[in-house]
Amino acid sequence: MPMPGLIWSVLWPPFLAAVAALLLWSLFGPVVALLLFSVFLLLLLLQHAVNLRALANWLVAPPGAEVPDGSGAWGDVFNVIYQSGRVQSSSQYQLSAALERFQRAAEAMPDGIVMLNEADQIEWCNPVAETQFDISNQRDHLQRITYLVRQAQFTDYLSAHNYAEPLVMKSLRNADLTLSIQLVPFGDRQKMLLSRDITQLERVETMRRDFIANVSHELRTPLTVVGGFLETFEDAEHINMEQSRRHFQLMHDQTRRMQGLVDDLLTLSRLESKQEKMPEEAVDVRALLQTLHKEAQSLSAGRHRLHLELGTECNLLGNERDLRSAFGNLVSNAVRYTPEGGDIVLRWERKGAEARFCVQDSGIGIESQYISRLTERFYRVDRGRSRETGGTGLGLSIVKHILTRHQGRLEISSEPGKGSLFCACFPERRVIE
Ligand code: ADP
């Protein structure tokens, strides 16, 4: 801060005193003049000493202490110091406010952040990093991170100094947690460690891989069969009519199987596509079940006793095509997994506020440990039986999707050797009285 008149205000009192001493010299002689001049200088020195002391006291006083009353040029000095102090504390305040804002933003980040110094010691970390690495911002301050995250992969990543690719690793403390870790060097050999929970992403990736493997596997078997027969036709001279009819029939079966699989895959993909809005209408469930009953009779071809029980007249608000597909899957499963002579009941009923379509069979049943997995894609209790009867392993997965779209749920109870009960339950808001 400029102090234009300061030098002058310091110099003018002794200067005036010197002029006055010269005058006194000419009037009263040198002794009086020098004596008075010395007294003046002594008083001036005393004034500076008092002000200096006030300055020293003020500088060590806590912030906000009152500005001392400086005499002479000291008043200006105190004022200048006071003003520059105010500017400094205001910029300090702004700086710490900005720092606090940054820290709050870093704390609110959905990813983990750990600031490391050049010795890989923790300088700061946000709450997400605390949970992901089981570290504490306060307790572990300046602890080496490799002492706390004791995983060889992690230590290698840190020491390799090649941070172009993130490190993907399972958390040692929580095996269900998969983390993607990226080190970002900055400033003077400091590092920022960013960690992201990619458990869900990994799960989806595994599901995608499994799905492709399953589809390929499902298609390969019928394709191999058809390919094999086509090869035998190349050698057509040795094939008689009866043989070729049988081969055609088998090829037809396999093609139908592939067709079924592709149809189910397309249905699943349509159901999973969020863009497609489900058109809704009042579905006449009784008429729908009568049709399904007839279809089940033709599928069963007299091997089962089929009963239709229409216990309620209510209808459903939903998508007819989807509901038909879901109910049809439950009915065809009952026919396919019930040995000859068994009973199958299709029941439309109210239970409390809900409406339910239930299919009860006296078939092979399912052991309780498998029930929770039945709606997974391609999950089958007995692969051979499912394939023999034309199953794709996608039926119940489609049923679950359709029910979820109707805010409904699938209830399954079963006893091995005795039979199963599959119920599609719909909430009150879907019921039309
Ligand atoms: P799939 O095409 O194999 O029938 P689903 O998704 O429809 O596929 O059913 C999955 C599995 O659930 C079947 O493979 C079968 O093991 C079992 N399952 C389904 N419905 C029944 C039922 N009514 N009785 C016994 N098991 C059943």
Tab-separated table of C-alpha atoms and ligand atoms in Angstrom:
chain	number	residue	atom	x	y	z
A	1	MET	CA	0.000	0.000	0.000
A	2	PRO	CA	1.528	3.414	-0.977
A	3	MET	CA	2.572	5.779	1.865
A	4	PRO	CA	3.346	9.051	0.032
A	5	GLY	CA	3.756	11.507	2.922
A	6	LEU	CA	5.310	9.081	5.379
A	7	ILE	CA	8.964	10.018	4.843
A	8	TRP	CA	8.157	13.676	5.043
A	9	SER	CA	6.023	13.303	8.171
A	10	VAL	CA	8.962	11.480	9.830
A	11	LEU	CA	11.525	14.034	8.761
A	12	TRP	CA	9.794	17.332	9.285
A	13	PRO	CA	9.806	17.493	13.152
A	14	PRO	CA	13.621	17.101	13.487
A	15	PHE	CA	14.052	19.434	10.516
A	16	LEU	CA	11.928	22.158	12.147
A	17	ALA	CA	13.722	21.552	15.468
A	18	ALA	CA	17.076	22.031	13.725
A	19	VAL	CA	15.902	25.351	12.200
A	20	ALA	CA	14.614	26.466	15.640
A	21	ALA	CA	17.949	25.464	17.250
A	22	LEU	CA	19.813	27.648	14.728
A	23	LEU	CA	17.576	30.585	15.623
A	24	LEU	CA	18.110	29.942	19.344
A	25	TRP	CA	21.853	29.692	18.673
A	26	SER	CA	21.895	33.221	17.234
A	27	LEU	CA	19.698	34.582	20.077
A	28	PHE	CA	20.908	32.700	23.199
A	29	GLY	CA	24.153	31.109	22.204
A	30	PRO	CA	25.126	27.469	21.403
A	31	VAL	CA	24.646	25.952	24.873
A	32	VAL	CA	20.920	26.745	25.140
A	33	ALA	CA	20.332	25.866	21.489
A	34	LEU	CA	22.082	22.475	21.710
A	35	LEU	CA	20.465	21.659	25.038
A	36	LEU	CA	16.957	22.313	23.796
A	37	PHE	CA	17.657	20.452	20.532
A	38	SER	CA	18.911	17.417	22.493
A	39	VAL	CA	15.835	17.450	24.726
A	40	PHE	CA	13.646	17.550	21.621
A	41	LEU	CA	15.495	14.621	20.024
A	42	LEU	CA	15.180	12.624	23.256
A	43	LEU	CA	11.424	13.210	23.359
A	44	LEU	CA	11.182	12.188	19.696
A	45	LEU	CA	13.078	8.970	20.415
A	46	LEU	CA	10.786	8.258	23.345
A	47	GLN	CA	7.740	8.738	21.133
A	48	HIS	CA	9.157	6.236	18.576
A	49	ALA	CA	9.939	3.753	21.340
A	50	VAL	CA	6.370	3.983	22.725
A	51	ASN	CA	4.881	3.515	19.246
A	52	LEU	CA	7.207	0.631	18.444
A	53	ARG	CA	6.130	-1.099	21.605
A	54	ALA	CA	2.456	-0.514	20.733
A	55	LEU	CA	3.163	-1.998	17.269
A	56	ALA	CA	4.860	-5.049	18.733
A	57	ASN	CA	1.956	-5.631	21.157
A	58	TRP	CA	-0.595	-5.207	18.387
A	59	LEU	CA	1.157	-7.645	16.039
A	60	VAL	CA	1.143	-10.434	18.614
A	61	ALA	CA	-2.408	-9.664	19.791
A	62	PRO	CA	-5.201	-12.051	18.642
A	63	PRO	CA	-6.897	-11.165	15.331
A	64	GLY	CA	-9.497	-8.416	15.682
A	65	ALA	CA	-7.563	-6.513	18.422
A	66	GLU	CA	-8.110	-2.769	18.337
A	67	VAL	CA	-5.696	-0.681	16.219
A	68	PRO	CA	-3.401	1.331	18.569
A	69	ASP	CA	-3.532	5.153	18.404
A	70	GLY	CA	-0.216	5.969	16.781
A	71	SER	CA	1.160	9.441	17.226
A	72	GLY	CA	2.721	11.320	14.332
A	73	ALA	CA	3.763	9.192	11.360
A	74	TRP	CA	2.944	6.071	13.369
A	75	GLY	CA	-0.774	6.675	12.905
A	76	ASP	CA	-0.239	6.224	9.145
A	77	VAL	CA	1.937	3.138	9.684
A	78	PHE	CA	-0.730	1.496	11.857
A	79	ASN	CA	-3.395	2.351	9.366
A	80	VAL	CA	-1.420	0.900	6.455
A	81	ILE	CA	-0.723	-2.328	8.364
A	82	TYR	CA	-4.363	-2.557	9.364
A	83	GLN	CA	-5.577	-2.111	5.768
A	84	SER	CA	-3.138	-4.660	4.291
A	85	GLY	CA	-4.086	-7.113	7.089
A	86	ARG	CA	-7.729	-6.751	6.129
A	87	VAL	CA	-6.992	-7.418	2.449
A	88	GLN	CA	-4.908	-10.447	3.402
A	89	SER	CA	-7.501	-11.944	5.717
A	90	SER	CA	-10.245	-11.398	3.162
A	91	SER	CA	-8.273	-13.277	0.464
A	92	GLN	CA	-7.382	-15.940	3.046
A	93	TYR	CA	-11.064	-16.297	3.838
A	94	GLN	CA	-11.909	-16.631	0.142
A	95	LEU	CA	-9.171	-19.194	-0.301
A	96	SER	CA	-10.304	-21.310	2.624
A	97	ALA	CA	-13.952	-21.016	1.467
A	98	ALA	CA	-12.898	-22.260	-1.999
A	99	LEU	CA	-10.897	-25.085	-0.399
A	100	GLU	CA	-13.840	-26.052	1.759
A	101	ARG	CA	-16.153	-26.010	-1.260
A	102	PHE	CA	-13.726	-28.262	-3.140
A	103	GLN	CA	-13.466	-30.621	-0.171
A	104	ARG	CA	-17.259	-30.797	0.152
A	105	ALA	CA	-17.574	-31.532	-3.579
A	106	ALA	CA	-14.925	-34.265	-3.294
A	107	GLU	CA	-16.745	-35.696	-0.277
A	108	ALA	CA	-20.003	-35.828	-2.210
A	109	MET	CA	-18.417	-37.664	-5.172
A	110	PRO	CA	-19.908	-41.109	-5.854
A	111	ASP	CA	-16.371	-42.425	-6.446
A	112	GLY	CA	-13.605	-42.866	-3.884
A	113	ILE	CA	-10.776	-40.287	-3.810
A	114	VAL	CA	-7.518	-40.677	-1.873
A	115	MET	CA	-4.823	-37.997	-2.015
A	116	LEU	CA	-1.358	-39.516	-1.639
A	117	ASN	CA	1.952	-37.781	-1.126
A	118	GLU	CA	5.197	-38.839	-2.821
A	119	ALA	CA	5.720	-41.604	-0.230
A	120	ASP	CA	2.221	-43.002	-0.969
A	121	GLN	CA	0.991	-41.782	2.414
A	122	ILE	CA	-2.636	-40.818	2.808
A	123	GLU	CA	-3.102	-37.070	3.035
A	124	TRP	CA	-6.849	-37.046	2.657
A	125	CYS	CA	-9.640	-39.333	1.502
A	126	ASN	CA	-13.383	-38.979	1.001
A	127	PRO	CA	-16.065	-41.094	2.756
A	128	VAL	CA	-16.581	-43.378	-0.285
A	129	ALA	CA	-12.870	-44.290	-0.262
A	130	GLU	CA	-13.105	-44.876	3.499
A	131	THR	CA	-15.764	-47.556	2.944
A	132	GLN	CA	-14.244	-49.040	-0.191
A	133	PHE	CA	-10.759	-49.474	1.304
A	134	ASP	CA	-11.799	-49.645	4.938
A	135	ILE	CA	-9.553	-46.729	5.837
A	136	SER	CA	-10.174	-43.657	7.963
A	137	ASN	CA	-9.360	-40.108	7.010
A	138	GLN	CA	-8.438	-39.220	10.600
A	139	ARG	CA	-7.027	-42.453	12.000
A	140	ASP	CA	-4.916	-43.276	8.953
A	141	HIS	CA	-3.639	-39.799	8.171
A	142	LEU	CA	-0.090	-40.101	6.755
A	143	GLN	CA	-0.201	-43.908	6.854
A	144	ARG	CA	1.210	-45.635	3.776
A	145	ILE	CA	-1.736	-46.875	1.768
A	146	THR	CA	0.040	-50.150	0.962
A	147	TYR	CA	0.072	-50.970	4.701
A	148	LEU	CA	-3.697	-50.686	4.766
A	149	VAL	CA	-4.637	-52.151	1.363
A	150	ARG	CA	-2.514	-55.263	1.462
A	151	GLN	CA	-3.133	-56.738	-1.953
A	152	ALA	CA	-0.259	-57.717	-4.215
A	153	GLN	CA	-2.052	-56.459	-7.335
A	154	PHE	CA	-2.566	-53.084	-5.713
A	155	THR	CA	1.028	-52.759	-4.521
A	156	ASP	CA	2.303	-53.766	-7.973
A	157	TYR	CA	0.042	-51.228	-9.649
A	158	LEU	CA	1.275	-48.469	-7.367
A	159	SER	CA	4.931	-49.290	-7.858
A	160	ALA	CA	4.730	-49.926	-11.624
A	161	HIS	CA	4.271	-46.207	-12.382
A	162	ASN	CA	2.204	-47.069	-15.414
A	163	TYR	CA	-1.214	-45.652	-14.723
A	164	ALA	CA	-2.588	-45.519	-18.269
A	165	GLU	CA	-5.023	-48.381	-17.592
A	166	PRO	CA	-7.125	-48.742	-14.440
A	167	LEU	CA	-6.606	-51.708	-12.136
A	168	VAL	CA	-9.676	-53.916	-11.654
A	169	MET	CA	-9.604	-55.833	-8.403
A	170	LYS	CA	-11.870	-57.534	-5.888
A	171	SER	CA	-11.942	-55.961	-2.465
A	172	LEU	CA	-10.190	-58.125	0.118
A	173	ARG	CA	-12.608	-57.119	2.851
A	174	ASN	CA	-15.748	-57.518	0.785
A	175	ALA	CA	-15.521	-60.256	-1.848
A	176	ASP	CA	-18.734	-59.026	-3.505
A	177	LEU	CA	-17.168	-55.677	-4.292
A	178	THR	CA	-15.245	-55.132	-7.535
A	179	LEU	CA	-13.287	-51.893	-7.801
A	180	SER	CA	-11.735	-50.100	-10.735
A	181	ILE	CA	-8.737	-48.134	-9.474
A	182	GLN	CA	-6.975	-45.367	-11.350
A	183	LEU	CA	-3.967	-43.373	-10.165
A	184	VAL	CA	-3.616	-39.821	-11.413
A	185	PRO	CA	-0.204	-38.212	-10.723
A	186	PHE	CA	-0.295	-34.432	-10.266
A	187	GLY	CA	1.698	-31.514	-8.855
A	188	ASP	CA	4.956	-32.268	-7.110
A	189	ARG	CA	5.007	-36.098	-7.216
A	190	GLN	CA	1.596	-36.283	-5.584
A	191	LYS	CA	-1.070	-38.767	-6.641
A	192	MET	CA	-4.800	-38.914	-6.621
A	193	LEU	CA	-6.237	-42.394	-6.332
A	194	LEU	CA	-9.713	-42.735	-7.829
A	195	SER	CA	-11.749	-45.837	-7.083
A	196	ARG	CA	-15.073	-46.798	-8.647
A	197	ASP	CA	-17.455	-49.571	-7.630
A	198	ILE	CA	-17.975	-51.558	-10.851
A	199	THR	CA	-19.638	-54.585	-9.211
A	200	GLN	CA	-22.888	-54.045	-11.105
A	201	LEU	CA	-21.064	-53.395	-14.377
A	202	GLU	CA	-19.073	-56.612	-13.942
A	203	ARG	CA	-22.237	-58.547	-13.189
A	204	VAL	CA	-23.891	-57.240	-16.354
A	205	GLU	CA	-20.758	-58.062	-18.355
A	206	THR	CA	-20.716	-61.624	-16.967
A	207	MET	CA	-24.413	-61.972	-17.746
A	208	ARG	CA	-23.799	-60.764	-21.299
A	209	ARG	CA	-20.956	-63.244	-21.758
A	210	ASP	CA	-22.997	-66.115	-20.311
A	211	PHE	CA	-25.946	-65.150	-22.455
A	212	ILE	CA	-23.932	-65.229	-25.681
A	213	ALA	CA	-22.348	-68.539	-24.678
A	214	ASN	CA	-25.785	-69.997	-23.882
A	215	VAL	CA	-27.403	-68.831	-27.115
A	216	SER	CA	-24.473	-70.165	-29.159
A	217	HIS	CA	-24.649	-73.463	-27.324
A	218	GLU	CA	-28.433	-73.747	-27.799
A	219	LEU	CA	-28.140	-73.065	-31.521
A	220	ARG	CA	-25.136	-75.276	-32.119
A	221	THR	CA	-26.838	-78.574	-31.277
A	222	PRO	CA	-29.779	-78.291	-33.732
A	223	LEU	CA	-27.484	-76.811	-36.376
A	224	THR	CA	-25.115	-79.765	-36.017
A	225	VAL	CA	-28.032	-82.186	-36.411
A	226	VAL	CA	-29.371	-80.430	-39.517
A	227	GLY	CA	-25.846	-80.098	-40.959
A	228	GLY	CA	-25.224	-83.807	-40.375
A	229	PHE	CA	-28.369	-84.844	-42.209
A	230	LEU	CA	-27.662	-82.521	-45.103
A	231	GLU	CA	-24.262	-84.175	-45.457
A	232	THR	CA	-25.894	-87.595	-45.675
A	233	PHE	CA	-28.084	-86.255	-48.493
A	234	GLU	CA	-24.973	-85.522	-50.493
A	235	ASP	CA	-24.613	-89.235	-50.704
A	236	ALA	CA	-28.260	-89.508	-51.822
A	237	GLU	CA	-27.930	-92.790	-53.754
A	238	HIS	CA	-27.718	-94.798	-50.542
A	239	ILE	CA	-30.742	-93.253	-48.851
A	240	ASN	CA	-34.132	-94.824	-49.214
A	241	MET	CA	-37.440	-92.975	-48.985
A	242	GLU	CA	-38.258	-94.183	-45.498
A	243	GLN	CA	-34.867	-93.038	-44.199
A	244	SER	CA	-35.101	-89.627	-45.818
A	245	ARG	CA	-38.610	-89.087	-44.440
A	246	ARG	CA	-37.281	-89.777	-40.967
A	247	HIS	CA	-34.345	-87.435	-41.534
A	248	PHE	CA	-36.634	-84.694	-42.792
A	249	GLN	CA	-38.813	-85.101	-39.731
A	250	LEU	CA	-35.772	-84.772	-37.435
A	251	MET	CA	-34.502	-81.768	-39.343
A	252	HIS	CA	-37.937	-80.249	-39.083
A	253	ASP	CA	-37.946	-80.780	-35.300
A	254	GLN	CA	-34.536	-79.128	-34.954
A	255	THR	CA	-35.553	-76.210	-37.145
A	256	ARG	CA	-38.655	-75.755	-35.009
A	257	ARG	CA	-36.458	-75.782	-31.939
A	258	MET	CA	-34.255	-73.054	-33.380
A	259	GLN	CA	-37.330	-71.119	-34.419
A	260	GLY	CA	-38.689	-71.372	-30.850
A	261	LEU	CA	-35.417	-70.144	-29.438
A	262	VAL	CA	-35.203	-67.200	-31.802
A	263	ASP	CA	-38.855	-66.301	-31.084
A	264	ASP	CA	-38.215	-66.380	-27.336
A	265	LEU	CA	-35.044	-64.311	-27.734
A	266	LEU	CA	-36.922	-61.711	-29.751
A	267	THR	CA	-39.703	-61.633	-27.139
A	268	LEU	CA	-37.141	-61.138	-24.359
A	269	SER	CA	-35.371	-58.425	-26.267
A	270	ARG	CA	-38.687	-56.657	-26.942
A	271	LEU	CA	-39.636	-56.902	-23.261
A	272	GLU	CA	-36.267	-55.583	-22.156
A	273	SER	CA	-36.285	-52.674	-24.548
A	274	LYS	CA	-37.248	-49.699	-22.419
A	275	GLN	CA	-38.184	-47.644	-25.442
A	276	GLU	CA	-41.115	-49.815	-26.340
A	277	LYS	CA	-44.177	-48.556	-24.530
A	278	MET	CA	-46.606	-51.327	-23.645
A	279	PRO	CA	-50.046	-50.660	-25.156
A	280	GLU	CA	-52.690	-51.411	-22.541
A	281	GLU	CA	-56.280	-52.478	-22.854
A	282	ALA	CA	-58.971	-54.316	-20.914
A	283	VAL	CA	-58.104	-57.983	-21.403
A	284	ASP	CA	-60.961	-60.487	-21.313
A	285	VAL	CA	-59.147	-63.053	-19.186
A	286	ARG	CA	-61.924	-65.659	-19.259
A	287	ALA	CA	-61.952	-65.710	-23.072
A	288	LEU	CA	-58.147	-65.818	-23.102
A	289	LEU	CA	-58.077	-68.771	-20.699
A	290	GLN	CA	-60.687	-70.663	-22.703
A	291	THR	CA	-58.440	-70.365	-25.758
A	292	LEU	CA	-55.380	-71.442	-23.742
A	293	HIS	CA	-57.357	-74.379	-22.343
A	294	LYS	CA	-58.098	-75.588	-25.885
A	295	GLU	CA	-54.465	-75.123	-26.917
A	296	ALA	CA	-53.337	-77.068	-23.851
A	297	GLN	CA	-55.711	-79.899	-24.793
A	298	SER	CA	-54.197	-80.135	-28.237
A	299	LEU	CA	-50.650	-79.961	-26.782
A	300	SER	CA	-51.487	-82.652	-24.253
A	301	ALA	CA	-53.130	-84.796	-26.946
A	302	GLY	CA	-55.265	-86.593	-24.375
A	303	ARG	CA	-52.363	-87.500	-22.078
A	304	HIS	CA	-53.620	-85.339	-19.161
A	305	ARG	CA	-56.857	-84.407	-17.460
A	306	LEU	CA	-57.197	-80.656	-17.943
A	307	HIS	CA	-59.578	-78.486	-15.886
A	308	LEU	CA	-60.433	-74.841	-16.256
A	309	GLU	CA	-61.794	-73.053	-13.158
A	310	LEU	CA	-63.036	-69.520	-13.705
A	311	GLY	CA	-63.606	-68.339	-10.140
A	312	THR	CA	-63.988	-64.642	-10.889
A	313	GLU	CA	-65.458	-62.497	-13.638
A	314	CYS	CA	-62.907	-59.739	-13.317
A	315	ASN	CA	-60.637	-58.749	-16.164
A	316	LEU	CA	-57.169	-57.258	-16.343
A	317	LEU	CA	-55.790	-53.970	-17.531
A	318	GLY	CA	-52.721	-54.912	-19.531
A	319	ASN	CA	-51.240	-56.041	-22.790
A	320	GLU	CA	-53.166	-58.974	-24.241
A	321	ARG	CA	-50.303	-60.278	-26.365
A	322	ASP	CA	-47.905	-60.324	-23.399
A	323	LEU	CA	-50.404	-61.824	-20.962
A	324	ARG	CA	-51.237	-64.527	-23.470
A	325	SER	CA	-47.533	-65.292	-23.842
A	326	ALA	CA	-46.970	-65.429	-20.036
A	327	PHE	CA	-50.030	-67.560	-19.268
A	328	GLY	CA	-49.287	-69.773	-22.292
A	329	ASN	CA	-45.774	-70.454	-21.000
A	330	LEU	CA	-47.083	-71.527	-17.594
A	331	VAL	CA	-49.671	-73.805	-19.183
A	332	SER	CA	-47.266	-75.411	-21.659
A	333	ASN	CA	-44.745	-76.008	-18.834
A	334	ALA	CA	-47.423	-77.821	-16.833
A	335	VAL	CA	-48.195	-80.058	-19.851
A	336	ARG	CA	-44.510	-80.672	-20.566
A	337	TYR	CA	-43.490	-81.467	-16.990
A	338	THR	CA	-46.485	-83.628	-16.060
A	339	PRO	CA	-46.271	-87.302	-16.960
A	340	GLU	CA	-49.100	-88.991	-18.764
A	341	GLY	CA	-52.292	-89.439	-16.732
A	342	GLY	CA	-51.598	-86.374	-14.553
A	343	ASP	CA	-53.974	-83.543	-13.679
A	344	ILE	CA	-53.599	-79.935	-14.691
A	345	VAL	CA	-55.837	-77.156	-13.382
A	346	LEU	CA	-55.984	-73.648	-14.841
A	347	ARG	CA	-57.552	-71.310	-12.288
A	348	TRP	CA	-58.552	-67.640	-12.510
A	349	GLU	CA	-59.414	-66.304	-9.034
A	350	ARG	CA	-59.396	-63.393	-6.582
A	351	LYS	CA	-57.285	-63.544	-3.471
A	352	GLY	CA	-57.830	-60.499	-1.300
A	353	ALA	CA	-57.390	-57.418	-3.459
A	354	GLU	CA	-55.282	-59.343	-5.975
A	355	ALA	CA	-56.336	-61.326	-9.025
A	356	ARG	CA	-54.340	-64.508	-9.801
A	357	PHE	CA	-53.946	-66.916	-12.649
A	358	CYS	CA	-52.694	-70.227	-11.260
A	359	VAL	CA	-51.599	-73.388	-12.991
A	360	GLN	CA	-51.485	-76.449	-10.785
A	361	ASP	CA	-50.118	-79.733	-12.016
A	362	SER	CA	-49.485	-83.148	-10.558
A	363	GLY	CA	-46.184	-83.399	-12.423
A	364	ILE	CA	-42.563	-84.075	-11.574
A	365	GLY	CA	-42.256	-81.082	-9.227
A	366	ILE	CA	-39.121	-79.101	-8.397
A	367	GLU	CA	-36.780	-79.363	-5.423
A	368	SER	CA	-36.931	-76.274	-3.242
A	369	GLN	CA	-33.286	-75.265	-3.762
A	370	TYR	CA	-33.884	-74.723	-7.495
A	371	ILE	CA	-37.052	-72.653	-7.237
A	372	SER	CA	-35.407	-69.245	-6.800
A	373	ARG	CA	-33.355	-69.746	-9.986
A	374	LEU	CA	-36.155	-70.837	-12.322
A	375	THR	CA	-36.715	-67.375	-13.782
A	376	GLU	CA	-33.039	-66.963	-14.774
A	377	ARG	CA	-32.449	-67.135	-18.501
A	378	PHE	CA	-31.540	-70.632	-19.692
A	379	TYR	CA	-31.835	-72.088	-16.207
A	380	ARG	CA	-33.275	-75.598	-16.284
A	381	VAL	CA	-33.522	-78.181	-13.535
A	382	ASP	CA	-33.299	-81.032	-15.989
A	383	ARG	CA	-31.685	-79.973	-19.283
A	384	GLY	CA	-32.472	-83.205	-21.090
A	385	ARG	CA	-36.158	-83.153	-20.228
A	386	SER	CA	-36.506	-79.487	-21.133
A	387	ARG	CA	-34.910	-80.006	-24.567
A	388	GLU	CA	-36.814	-83.227	-25.295
A	389	THR	CA	-40.079	-81.383	-24.795
A	390	GLY	CA	-39.024	-78.421	-26.941
A	391	GLY	CA	-38.060	-76.063	-24.079
A	392	THR	CA	-35.748	-73.119	-24.614
A	393	GLY	CA	-35.022	-72.351	-20.963
A	394	LEU	CA	-36.389	-68.846	-21.485
A	395	GLY	CA	-40.093	-69.366	-20.744
A	396	LEU	CA	-40.187	-68.413	-17.051
A	397	SER	CA	-37.761	-65.571	-17.645
A	398	ILE	CA	-40.266	-64.162	-20.161
A	399	VAL	CA	-43.111	-64.734	-17.681
A	400	LYS	CA	-41.253	-62.795	-14.986
A	401	HIS	CA	-40.558	-59.879	-17.325
A	402	ILE	CA	-44.171	-59.663	-18.402
A	403	LEU	CA	-45.462	-59.790	-14.839
A	404	THR	CA	-42.999	-57.107	-13.742
A	405	ARG	CA	-44.272	-54.890	-16.558
A	406	HIS	CA	-47.755	-55.378	-15.113
A	407	GLN	CA	-46.498	-54.715	-11.554
A	408	GLY	CA	-47.308	-58.349	-10.826
A	409	ARG	CA	-45.246	-61.213	-9.443
A	410	LEU	CA	-44.774	-64.931	-9.916
A	411	GLU	CA	-45.326	-67.246	-6.961
A	412	ILE	CA	-43.989	-70.787	-7.216
A	413	SER	CA	-44.503	-73.678	-4.844
A	414	SER	CA	-43.634	-77.226	-5.642
A	415	GLU	CA	-42.968	-80.637	-4.215
A	416	PRO	CA	-40.801	-83.140	-6.061
A	417	GLY	CA	-42.852	-86.056	-7.338
A	418	LYS	CA	-46.144	-84.425	-6.322
A	419	GLY	CA	-46.533	-81.401	-8.577
A	420	SER	CA	-46.167	-77.639	-8.836
A	421	LEU	CA	-48.227	-74.518	-8.466
A	422	PHE	CA	-47.319	-71.432	-10.507
A	423	CYS	CA	-49.374	-68.297	-9.800
A	424	ALA	CA	-49.237	-65.013	-11.714
A	425	CYS	CA	-50.492	-62.413	-9.209
A	426	PHE	CA	-51.744	-58.957	-10.243
A	427	PRO	CA	-52.262	-55.944	-7.961
A	428	GLU	CA	-55.658	-54.329	-7.425
A	429	ARG	CA	-54.957	-51.416	-9.771
A	430	ARG	CA	-54.683	-53.900	-12.680
A	431	VAL	CA	-58.031	-55.516	-11.894
A	432	ILE	CA	-61.142	-54.456	-13.797
A	433	GLU	CA	-64.298	-55.558	-11.979
B	1	ADP	P1	-37.972	-74.574	-20.299
B	1	ADP	O1	-38.080	-74.130	-21.677
B	1	ADP	O2	-36.763	-75.370	-20.018
B	1	ADP	O3	-39.222	-75.215	-19.778
B	1	ADP	P2	-38.657	-72.465	-18.460
B	1	ADP	O4	-37.998	-71.151	-18.228
B	1	ADP	O5	-40.075	-72.433	-18.903
B	1	ADP	O6	-37.722	-73.233	-19.464
B	1	ADP	O7	-38.581	-73.282	-17.107
B	1	ADP	C1	-37.341	-73.384	-16.450
B	1	ADP	C2	-37.229	-74.717	-15.757
B	1	ADP	O8	-38.186	-74.763	-14.699
B	1	ADP	C3	-37.551	-75.891	-16.630
B	1	ADP	O9	-36.432	-76.314	-17.361
B	1	ADP	C4	-37.989	-76.916	-15.595
B	1	ADP	O10	-36.841	-77.557	-15.062
B	1	ADP	C5	-38.627	-76.089	-14.510
B	1	ADP	N1	-40.103	-76.062	-14.619
B	1	ADP	C6	-40.881	-75.113	-15.163
B	1	ADP	N2	-42.180	-75.396	-15.038
B	1	ADP	C7	-42.262	-76.579	-14.397
B	1	ADP	C8	-43.325	-77.409	-13.960
B	1	ADP	N3	-44.615	-77.105	-14.147
B	1	ADP	N4	-43.010	-78.550	-13.312
B	1	ADP	C9	-41.723	-78.893	-13.068
B	1	ADP	N5	-40.665	-78.152	-13.468
B	1	ADP	C10	-40.920	-77.009	-14.114
